């Protein structure tokens, strides 16, 4: 197999895969952003619960 031809083929296939996965990546990024937003909300809630729990037990 000619090295140059192999490189060209892999680059073009990567471009095709990139085009195809660009929309998927956008969807994944959006989902990930929503997930991190949820995680932040949950984290705030959990820390508030933890703080209340500590106050209840006189730790703070």
PDB file of C-alpha atoms in Angstrom:
ATOM      1  CA  UNK A   1       0.000   0.000   0.000  1.00  0.00           C
ATOM      2  CA  UNK A   2       1.355   3.389  -0.998  1.00  0.00           C
ATOM      3  CA  UNK A   3       1.947   5.508   2.111  1.00  0.00           C
ATOM      4  CA  UNK A   4       0.730   8.747   0.534  1.00  0.00           C
ATOM      5  CA  UNK A   5      -2.451   7.115  -0.720  1.00  0.00           C
ATOM      6  CA  UNK A   6      -3.118   5.622   2.715  1.00  0.00           C
ATOM      7  CA  UNK A   7      -2.666   9.015   4.354  1.00  0.00           C
ATOM      8  CA  UNK A   8      -5.010  10.696   1.874  1.00  0.00           C
ATOM      9  CA  UNK A   9      -7.593   7.965   2.398  1.00  0.00           C
ATOM     10  CA  UNK A  10      -7.426   8.187   6.186  1.00  0.00           C
ATOM     11  CA  UNK A  11      -7.672  11.998   6.101  1.00  0.00           C
ATOM     12  CA  UNK A  12     -10.696  11.924   3.784  1.00  0.00           C
ATOM     13  CA  UNK A  13     -12.387   9.241   5.884  1.00  0.00           C
ATOM     14  CA  UNK A  14     -11.649  11.302   8.999  1.00  0.00           C
ATOM     15  CA  UNK A  15     -13.243  14.335   7.346  1.00  0.00           C
ATOM     16  CA  UNK A  16     -16.313  12.261   6.438  1.00  0.00           C
ATOM     17  CA  UNK A  17     -16.538  10.870   9.976  1.00  0.00           C
ATOM     18  CA  UNK A  18     -16.037  14.382  11.327  1.00  0.00           C
ATOM     19  CA  UNK A  19     -18.884  15.720   9.218  1.00  0.00           C
ATOM     20  CA  UNK A  20     -21.129  12.901  10.312  1.00  0.00           C
ATOM     21  CA  UNK A  21     -20.191  13.168  13.987  1.00  0.00           C
ATOM     22  CA  UNK A  22     -20.361  16.983  14.108  1.00  0.00           C
ATOM     23  CA  UNK A  23     -24.122  16.949  14.626  1.00  0.00           C
ATOM     24  CA  UNK A  24     -23.830  14.061  17.076  1.00  0.00           C
ATOM     25  CA  UNK A  25     -21.092  15.934  18.939  1.00  0.00           C
ATOM     26  CA  UNK A  26     -23.286  19.036  19.128  1.00  0.00           C
ATOM     27  CA  UNK A  27     -26.128  16.961  20.542  1.00  0.00           C
ATOM     28  CA  UNK A  28     -23.750  15.323  23.037  1.00  0.00           C
ATOM     29  CA  UNK A  29     -22.332  18.689  24.074  1.00  0.00           C
ATOM     30  CA  UNK A  30     -25.826  20.055  24.596  1.00  0.00           C
ATOM     31  CA  UNK A  31     -26.777  16.996  26.651  1.00  0.00           C
ATOM     32  CA  UNK A  32     -23.540  17.296  28.612  1.00  0.00           C
ATOM     33  CA  UNK A  33     -24.183  20.980  29.313  1.00  0.00           C
ATOM     34  CA  UNK A  34     -27.703  20.167  30.525  1.00  0.00           C
ATOM     35  CA  UNK A  35     -26.276  17.367  32.667  1.00  0.00           C
ATOM     36  CA  UNK A  36     -23.652  19.620  34.240  1.00  0.00           C
ATOM     37  CA  UNK A  37     -26.337  22.225  34.906  1.00  0.00           C
ATOM     38  CA  UNK A  38     -28.404  19.552  36.654  1.00  0.00           C
ATOM     39  CA  UNK A  39     -25.337  18.378  38.539  1.00  0.00           C
ATOM     40  CA  UNK A  40     -24.703  21.935  39.744  1.00  0.00           C
ATOM     41  CA  UNK A  41     -28.297  22.230  40.959  1.00  0.00           C
ATOM     42  CA  UNK A  42     -28.098  18.830  42.637  1.00  0.00           C
ATOM     43  CA  UNK A  43     -24.713  19.721  44.123  1.00  0.00           C
ATOM     44  CA  UNK A  44     -26.097  22.938  45.598  1.00  0.00           C
ATOM     45  CA  UNK A  45     -29.070  21.071  46.978  1.00  0.00           C
ATOM     46  CA  UNK A  46     -26.862  18.336  48.453  1.00  0.00           C
ATOM     47  CA  UNK A  47     -24.493  20.840  50.071  1.00  0.00           C
ATOM     48  CA  UNK A  48     -27.481  22.684  51.550  1.00  0.00           C
ATOM     49  CA  UNK A  49     -28.822  19.395  52.929  1.00  0.00           C
ATOM     50  CA  UNK A  50     -25.386  18.533  54.276  1.00  0.00           C
ATOM     51  CA  UNK A  51     -25.067  21.952  55.920  1.00  0.00           C
ATOM     52  CA  UNK A  52     -28.511  21.596  57.497  1.00  0.00           C
ATOM     53  CA  UNK A  53     -27.535  18.126  58.705  1.00  0.00           C
ATOM     54  CA  UNK A  54     -24.330  19.485  60.269  1.00  0.00           C
ATOM     55  CA  UNK A  55     -26.223  22.337  61.953  1.00  0.00           C
ATOM     56  CA  UNK A  56     -28.739  19.794  63.300  1.00  0.00           C
ATOM     57  CA  UNK A  57     -25.932  17.821  64.884  1.00  0.00           C
ATOM     58  CA  UNK A  58     -24.220  20.935  66.219  1.00  0.00           C
ATOM     59  CA  UNK A  59     -21.088  20.423  64.092  1.00  0.00           C
ATOM     60  CA  UNK A  60     -21.114  23.989  62.794  1.00  0.00           C
TER      61      UNK A  60
END
